[in-house]
Short mmCIF file of C-alpha atoms and ligand atoms in Angstrom, two decimals:
data_model
loop_
_atom_site.label_atom_id
_atom_site.label_comp_id
_atom_site.label_asym_id
_atom_site.label_seq_id
_atom_site.Cartn_x
_atom_site.Cartn_y
_atom_site.Cartn_z
CA UNK A 877 -22.42 -28.26 -19.51
CA UNK A 878 -19.94 -26.77 -17.00
CA UNK A 879 -18.49 -23.41 -18.06
CA UNK A 880 -14.69 -23.14 -18.39
CA UNK A 881 -13.03 -21.08 -15.68
CA UNK A 882 -11.15 -17.97 -16.84
CA UNK A 883 -8.14 -16.80 -14.87
CA UNK A 884 -5.87 -13.75 -15.23
CA UNK A 885 -2.14 -14.23 -14.58
CA UNK A 886 0.59 -11.55 -14.38
CA UNK A 887 2.23 -11.39 -17.82
CA UNK A 888 5.40 -9.66 -16.59
CA UNK A 889 7.08 -8.28 -13.48
CA UNK A 890 7.90 -9.88 -10.13
CA UNK A 891 4.71 -11.90 -9.82
CA UNK A 892 4.92 -13.57 -13.26
CA UNK A 893 7.50 -16.28 -12.63
CA UNK A 894 6.23 -17.48 -9.20
CA UNK A 895 2.61 -17.46 -10.46
CA UNK A 896 3.53 -19.65 -13.41
CA UNK A 897 5.58 -22.02 -11.28
CA UNK A 898 2.65 -22.35 -8.82
CA UNK A 899 0.40 -23.41 -11.71
CA UNK A 900 3.07 -25.82 -12.92
CA UNK A 901 3.47 -27.35 -9.44
CA UNK A 902 -0.32 -27.67 -9.28
CA UNK A 903 -0.36 -29.64 -12.55
CA UNK A 904 -2.36 -27.06 -14.52
CA UNK A 905 0.39 -25.25 -16.46
CA UNK A 906 -0.42 -23.40 -19.69
CA UNK A 907 -0.28 -25.43 -22.89
CA UNK A 908 1.72 -22.94 -24.91
CA UNK A 909 3.83 -20.93 -22.47
CA UNK A 910 5.87 -18.19 -24.09
CA UNK A 911 6.80 -14.56 -23.56
CA UNK A 912 4.41 -13.14 -26.17
CA UNK A 913 1.38 -15.36 -25.68
CA UNK A 914 -1.63 -13.41 -24.31
CA UNK A 915 -4.04 -16.30 -23.84
CA UNK A 916 -3.63 -20.03 -23.28
CA UNK A 917 -5.52 -23.11 -22.18
CA UNK A 918 -4.38 -25.17 -19.22
CA UNK A 919 -3.15 -28.71 -19.43
CA UNK A 920 -5.33 -31.15 -17.44
CA UNK A 921 -8.00 -28.60 -16.41
CA UNK A 922 -10.86 -26.62 -17.97
CA UNK A 923 -9.18 -23.27 -17.34
CA UNK A 924 -8.52 -20.49 -19.86
CA UNK A 925 -5.66 -18.18 -18.93
CA UNK A 926 -5.38 -14.51 -19.82
CA UNK A 927 -1.95 -12.87 -19.37
CA UNK A 928 -2.25 -9.25 -18.23
CA UNK A 929 -0.35 -6.78 -16.01
CA UNK A 930 -0.66 -7.56 -12.30
CA UNK A 931 -2.11 -4.02 -11.75
CA UNK A 932 -4.99 -4.77 -14.12
CA UNK A 933 -6.00 -8.09 -12.53
CA UNK A 934 -8.18 -6.65 -9.70
CA UNK A 935 -10.30 -4.65 -12.19
CA UNK A 936 -10.63 -7.55 -14.65
CA UNK A 937 -11.90 -9.76 -11.83
CA UNK A 938 -14.21 -7.11 -10.35
CA UNK A 939 -15.75 -6.38 -13.76
CA UNK A 940 -16.26 -10.07 -14.59
CA UNK A 941 -13.83 -10.09 -17.55
CA UNK A 942 -12.33 -13.16 -15.84
CA UNK A 943 -13.56 -15.35 -12.96
CA UNK A 944 -10.39 -15.11 -10.90
CA UNK A 945 -6.76 -14.02 -11.04
CA UNK A 946 -3.41 -13.68 -9.30
CA UNK A 947 -2.23 -10.25 -8.18
CA UNK A 948 -0.67 -8.45 -5.20
CA UNK A 949 -2.85 -7.70 -2.15
CA UNK A 950 -1.47 -4.13 -2.27
CA UNK A 951 -2.84 -3.76 -5.81
CA UNK A 952 -6.31 -4.90 -4.74
CA UNK A 953 -6.42 -2.05 -2.18
CA UNK A 954 -4.60 0.51 -4.34
CA UNK A 955 -7.05 -0.08 -7.21
CA UNK A 956 -9.91 -0.01 -4.69
CA UNK A 957 -11.51 -3.07 -6.27
CA UNK A 958 -14.30 -5.11 -4.78
CA UNK A 959 -13.06 -8.70 -5.10
CA UNK A 960 -12.90 -11.74 -2.80
CA UNK A 961 -9.44 -12.78 -1.61
CA UNK A 962 -9.73 -16.57 -2.08
CA UNK A 963 -6.18 -17.57 -1.09
CA UNK A 964 -2.91 -16.05 0.12
CA UNK A 965 -0.15 -17.47 -2.06
CA UNK A 966 2.97 -17.05 0.11
CA UNK A 967 5.12 -15.32 -2.55
CA UNK A 968 5.52 -11.70 -3.66
CA UNK A 969 5.76 -10.81 0.02
CA UNK A 970 6.63 -7.19 0.70
CA UNK A 971 5.58 -4.38 3.01
CA UNK A 972 4.60 -0.78 2.51
CA UNK A 973 7.08 1.20 4.60
CA UNK A 974 7.71 4.84 5.34
CA UNK A 975 11.35 5.96 5.14
CA UNK A 976 13.41 9.11 5.57
CA UNK A 977 17.02 9.99 4.75
CA UNK A 978 19.63 8.81 7.28
CA UNK A 979 20.17 12.38 8.57
CA UNK A 980 16.47 13.14 9.10
CA UNK A 981 15.39 13.80 12.69
CA UNK A 982 12.25 11.62 12.46
CA UNK A 983 12.37 8.53 14.69
CA UNK A 984 8.87 7.06 14.31
CA UNK A 985 5.89 7.10 11.94
CA UNK A 986 4.19 9.74 14.14
CA UNK A 987 7.08 12.12 13.36
CA UNK A 988 5.77 12.29 9.76
CA UNK A 989 2.85 14.44 10.91
CA UNK A 990 2.71 17.64 8.84
CA UNK A 991 5.45 16.57 6.41
CA UNK A 992 5.56 15.92 2.63
CA UNK A 993 5.72 12.26 1.56
CA UNK A 994 6.35 10.95 -1.97
CA UNK A 995 4.66 7.69 -2.98
CA UNK A 996 3.38 5.74 -5.96
CA UNK A 997 0.81 4.04 -3.69
CA UNK A 998 -1.31 7.09 -2.74
CA UNK A 999 -4.51 5.28 -1.81
CA UNK A 1000 -2.84 2.66 0.42
CA UNK A 1001 -0.58 5.29 1.97
CA UNK A 1002 -3.45 7.71 2.67
CA UNK A 1003 -5.50 4.96 4.31
CA UNK A 1004 -2.62 3.74 6.50
CA UNK A 1005 -1.72 7.29 7.63
CA UNK A 1006 -5.37 8.09 8.37
CA UNK A 1007 -5.66 4.91 10.48
CA UNK A 1008 -2.63 6.08 12.50
CA UNK A 1009 -4.03 9.60 12.87
CA UNK A 1010 -1.10 11.09 10.94
CA UNK A 1011 -1.82 14.07 8.73
CA UNK A 1012 0.74 14.47 5.93
CA UNK A 1013 0.84 15.84 2.39
CA UNK A 1014 1.19 13.04 -0.18
CA UNK A 1015 3.08 13.77 -3.40
CA UNK A 1016 2.23 11.27 -6.11
CA UNK A 1017 5.19 10.03 -8.20
CA UNK A 1018 5.15 7.29 -10.83
CA UNK A 1019 8.53 5.69 -10.13
CA UNK A 1020 12.01 6.09 -8.60
CA UNK A 1021 10.34 7.20 -5.36
CA UNK A 1022 13.58 6.61 -3.42
CA UNK A 1023 15.33 9.67 -4.87
CA UNK A 1024 12.50 12.09 -3.94
CA UNK A 1025 14.05 13.24 -0.61
CA UNK A 1026 17.43 13.86 -2.29
CA UNK A 1027 15.70 15.93 -5.02
CA UNK A 1028 13.95 18.02 -2.36
CA UNK A 1029 10.58 16.82 -3.67
CA UNK A 1030 9.53 15.38 -0.31
CA UNK A 1031 10.77 14.84 3.28
CA UNK A 1032 9.98 11.13 3.24
CA UNK A 1033 8.77 8.30 1.03
CA UNK A 1034 6.21 5.51 1.35
CA UNK A 1035 7.08 2.55 -0.83
CA UNK A 1036 6.93 -1.25 -1.13
CA UNK A 1037 9.99 -2.92 0.37
CA UNK A 1038 11.00 -6.58 0.32
CA UNK A 1039 14.66 -6.85 1.37
CA UNK A 1040 15.30 -3.20 2.26
CA UNK A 1041 18.41 -3.06 0.06
CA UNK A 1042 16.96 -0.36 -2.25
CA UNK A 1043 16.28 1.84 0.79
CA UNK A 1044 19.85 1.37 2.07
CA UNK A 1045 21.39 1.95 -1.38
CA UNK A 1046 19.58 5.29 -1.52
CA UNK A 1047 20.62 6.40 1.97
CA UNK A 1048 17.15 5.91 3.44
CA UNK A 1049 16.09 4.56 6.85
CA UNK A 1050 12.73 2.87 7.50
CA UNK A 1051 10.42 4.38 10.14
CA UNK A 1052 8.04 1.41 10.15
CA UNK A 1053 5.62 -0.82 8.30
CA UNK A 1054 2.20 0.45 7.18
CA UNK A 1055 0.86 -2.60 5.33
CA UNK A 1056 1.95 -6.20 4.66
CA UNK A 1057 1.35 -7.62 1.18
CA UNK A 1058 1.75 -10.89 -0.70
CA UNK A 1059 0.42 -12.43 -3.91
CA UNK A 1060 -3.22 -13.51 -3.66
CA UNK A 1061 -5.78 -15.42 -5.70
CA UNK A 1062 -8.82 -13.19 -6.08
CA UNK A 1063 -12.29 -14.00 -7.38
CA UNK A 1064 -15.45 -12.12 -8.25
CA UNK A 1065 -17.62 -11.12 -5.31
CA UNK A 1066 -20.93 -13.02 -5.22
CA UNK A 1067 -19.80 -15.31 -8.04
CA UNK A 1068 -22.33 -18.01 -8.82
CA UNK A 1069 -21.05 -20.89 -6.73
CA UNK A 1070 -18.52 -22.43 -9.09
CA UNK A 1071 -17.23 -25.97 -8.64
CA UNK A 1072 -14.24 -25.15 -10.89
CA UNK A 1073 -13.27 -22.13 -8.78
CA UNK A 1074 -13.49 -24.15 -5.57
CA UNK A 1075 -11.36 -26.92 -7.08
CA UNK A 1076 -8.73 -24.44 -8.29
CA UNK A 1077 -8.56 -22.78 -4.85
CA UNK A 1078 -8.22 -26.17 -3.15
CA UNK A 1079 -5.51 -27.43 -5.54
CA UNK A 1080 -3.42 -24.22 -5.35
CA UNK A 1081 -3.91 -24.20 -1.57
CA UNK A 1082 -2.65 -27.77 -1.29
CA UNK A 1083 0.61 -26.78 -3.01
CA UNK A 1084 1.05 -23.62 -0.87
CA UNK A 1085 0.48 -25.65 2.34
CA UNK A 1086 2.89 -28.35 1.18
CA UNK A 1087 5.65 -25.83 0.41
CA UNK A 1088 5.61 -24.65 4.02
CA UNK A 1089 6.11 -28.16 5.43
CA UNK A 1090 8.56 -31.09 5.38
CA UNK A 1091 7.95 -34.79 5.97
CA UNK A 1092 10.27 -35.87 8.78
CA UNK A 1093 11.36 -39.47 9.42
CA UNK A 1094 13.66 -40.71 12.16
CA UNK A 1095 14.46 -43.77 14.26
CA UNK A 1096 14.11 -43.50 18.03
CA UNK A 1097 14.89 -45.89 20.92
CA UNK A 1098 11.45 -46.81 22.30
CA UNK A 1099 12.31 -45.60 25.82
CA UNK A 1100 12.96 -42.07 24.45
CA UNK A 1101 9.85 -41.90 22.24
CA UNK A 1102 7.91 -39.56 24.56
CA UNK A 1103 10.89 -37.18 24.73
CA UNK A 1104 11.14 -37.04 20.91
CA UNK A 1105 7.41 -36.67 20.19
CA UNK A 1106 7.23 -33.82 22.74
CA UNK A 1107 9.74 -31.93 20.56
CA UNK A 1108 7.74 -32.25 17.33
CA UNK A 1109 6.00 -28.98 16.35
CA UNK A 1110 3.21 -30.87 14.60
CA UNK A 1111 -0.51 -30.32 15.06
CA UNK A 1112 -1.55 -33.86 14.11
CA UNK A 1113 -0.39 -37.04 15.77
CA UNK A 1114 2.96 -38.45 14.52
CA UNK A 1115 3.02 -41.98 13.05
CA UNK A 1116 5.00 -44.46 15.15
CA UNK A 1117 6.00 -47.85 13.66
CA UNK A 1118 7.94 -50.79 15.02
CA UNK A 1119 11.22 -51.55 13.27
CA UNK A 1120 12.67 -55.05 12.75
CA UNK A 1121 15.35 -54.11 15.31
CA UNK A 1122 13.95 -54.66 18.79
CA UNK A 1123 13.43 -51.59 20.98
CA UNK A 1124 13.62 -49.06 18.10
CA UNK A 1125 10.66 -47.30 16.45
CA UNK A 1126 10.34 -45.16 13.33
CA UNK A 1127 8.64 -41.78 13.81
CA UNK A 1128 7.06 -39.94 10.84
CA UNK A 1129 5.62 -36.44 11.16
CA UNK A 1130 4.82 -33.35 9.16
CA UNK A 1131 6.73 -30.33 10.49
CA UNK A 1132 6.90 -26.66 9.45
CA UNK A 1133 9.91 -26.11 7.15
CA UNK A 1134 10.82 -22.98 9.12
CA UNK A 1135 11.44 -25.06 12.28
CA UNK A 1136 13.66 -27.80 10.78
CA UNK A 1137 16.83 -25.80 11.50
CA UNK A 1138 16.23 -25.62 15.26
CA UNK A 1139 14.57 -29.04 15.52
CA UNK A 1140 17.31 -31.30 14.08
CA UNK A 1141 19.96 -30.80 16.81
CA UNK A 1142 17.31 -31.26 19.52
CA UNK A 1143 16.11 -34.53 17.94
CA UNK A 1144 19.67 -35.78 17.70
CA UNK A 1145 20.32 -34.90 21.35
CA UNK A 1146 17.17 -36.85 22.29
CA UNK A 1147 18.48 -40.05 20.72
CA UNK A 1148 16.90 -39.83 17.24
CA UNK A 1149 19.01 -41.21 14.38
CA UNK A 1150 18.71 -41.78 10.60
CA UNK A 1151 16.85 -38.44 10.42
CA UNK A 1152 15.45 -37.64 6.96
CA UNK A 1153 13.40 -34.67 5.80
CA UNK A 1154 11.54 -34.81 2.48
CA UNK A 1155 9.70 -32.13 0.50
CA UNK A 1156 5.92 -32.51 0.33
CA UNK A 1157 4.14 -32.03 -3.00
CA UNK A 1158 0.55 -31.46 -1.85
CA UNK A 1159 -1.30 -31.23 1.43
CA UNK A 1160 -5.07 -31.28 1.79
CA UNK A 1161 -5.98 -30.99 5.48
P1 AMP B 1825 5.56 -5.63 -10.83
O1 AMP B 1825 5.51 -4.14 -10.74
O2 AMP B 1825 4.72 -6.18 -11.95
O3 AMP B 1825 6.93 -6.20 -10.78
O4 AMP B 1825 4.81 -6.21 -9.51
C1 AMP B 1825 4.66 -5.43 -8.42
C2 AMP B 1825 4.00 -6.25 -7.36
O5 AMP B 1825 4.95 -7.16 -6.82
C3 AMP B 1825 3.62 -5.34 -6.19
O6 AMP B 1825 2.33 -4.83 -6.39
C4 AMP B 1825 3.73 -6.25 -5.01
O7 AMP B 1825 2.52 -6.97 -4.84
C5 AMP B 1825 4.84 -7.24 -5.40
N1 AMP B 1825 6.17 -6.92 -4.80
C6 AMP B 1825 6.91 -7.79 -4.09
N2 AMP B 1825 8.05 -7.22 -3.65
C7 AMP B 1825 8.04 -5.95 -4.11
C8 AMP B 1825 8.95 -4.84 -4.01
N3 AMP B 1825 10.09 -4.93 -3.33
N4 AMP B 1825 8.64 -3.71 -4.63
C9 AMP B 1825 7.50 -3.61 -5.34
N5 AMP B 1825 6.61 -4.60 -5.48
C10 AMP B 1825 6.86 -5.76 -4.86
#
């Protein structure tokens, strides 16, 4: 009999909602979703879900309490847990940055040498500073790191930043990025080769890949086909089909969503018409 896969999901915080919507988009959403539920089974798959804090996921996976889980890459390193990163999930993106007050004389990360830095990510911060050859005194704080320079507790801070608006609101200026993070699917190291784990990784991966792409369709005069296909930022070969109208072909291609904005005017200028872009649900290379 195949064993059911157990998976830990963030029960609250920033990673909760996008983790749940990824499972939903993958067709394996929990059967009884609700704020207070701590455990659930998945619809359509032999997966048992355990809802825990994102910070606890790396340890639960390392210790074999669950087979896999979703957490932040920063938390994997901060908790110093030995787990396999199975998949980068493309949400929860943020970076660990060092910042000083607007008036501070520091201009680069190197200028932090010999100074006091407040952080709630001491392990990640220490490692990043060591790698850069910067020697600084780290002051560990549990929260509200941004006010530390104003309180005279430290000269600088090292904190996770996504938009940078919290830094600006608190009169702080970034000196640079020390580490890039995003949500990840992690699994136990040396797990007995599990078919269920491989399937879950493949299915979640197909949704993540699909989200980053759009299906593009357009009509092109045959004599301008080479010009249009040369513009397409696609790795595979586009599909070209004859239309009932003589001398016009339909071109279909998968293109990165991030390039649609710059691509559309160029396609139009190259004679493409009836241009459509559609979302893609899943993509298995
Ligand atoms: P939580 O504290 O439960 O809201 O989740 C914190 C996790 O969300 C972090 O460990 C990061 O992986 C991720 N994250 C994404 N953006 C940010 C941000 N601006 N500040 C802190 N954590 C962030």
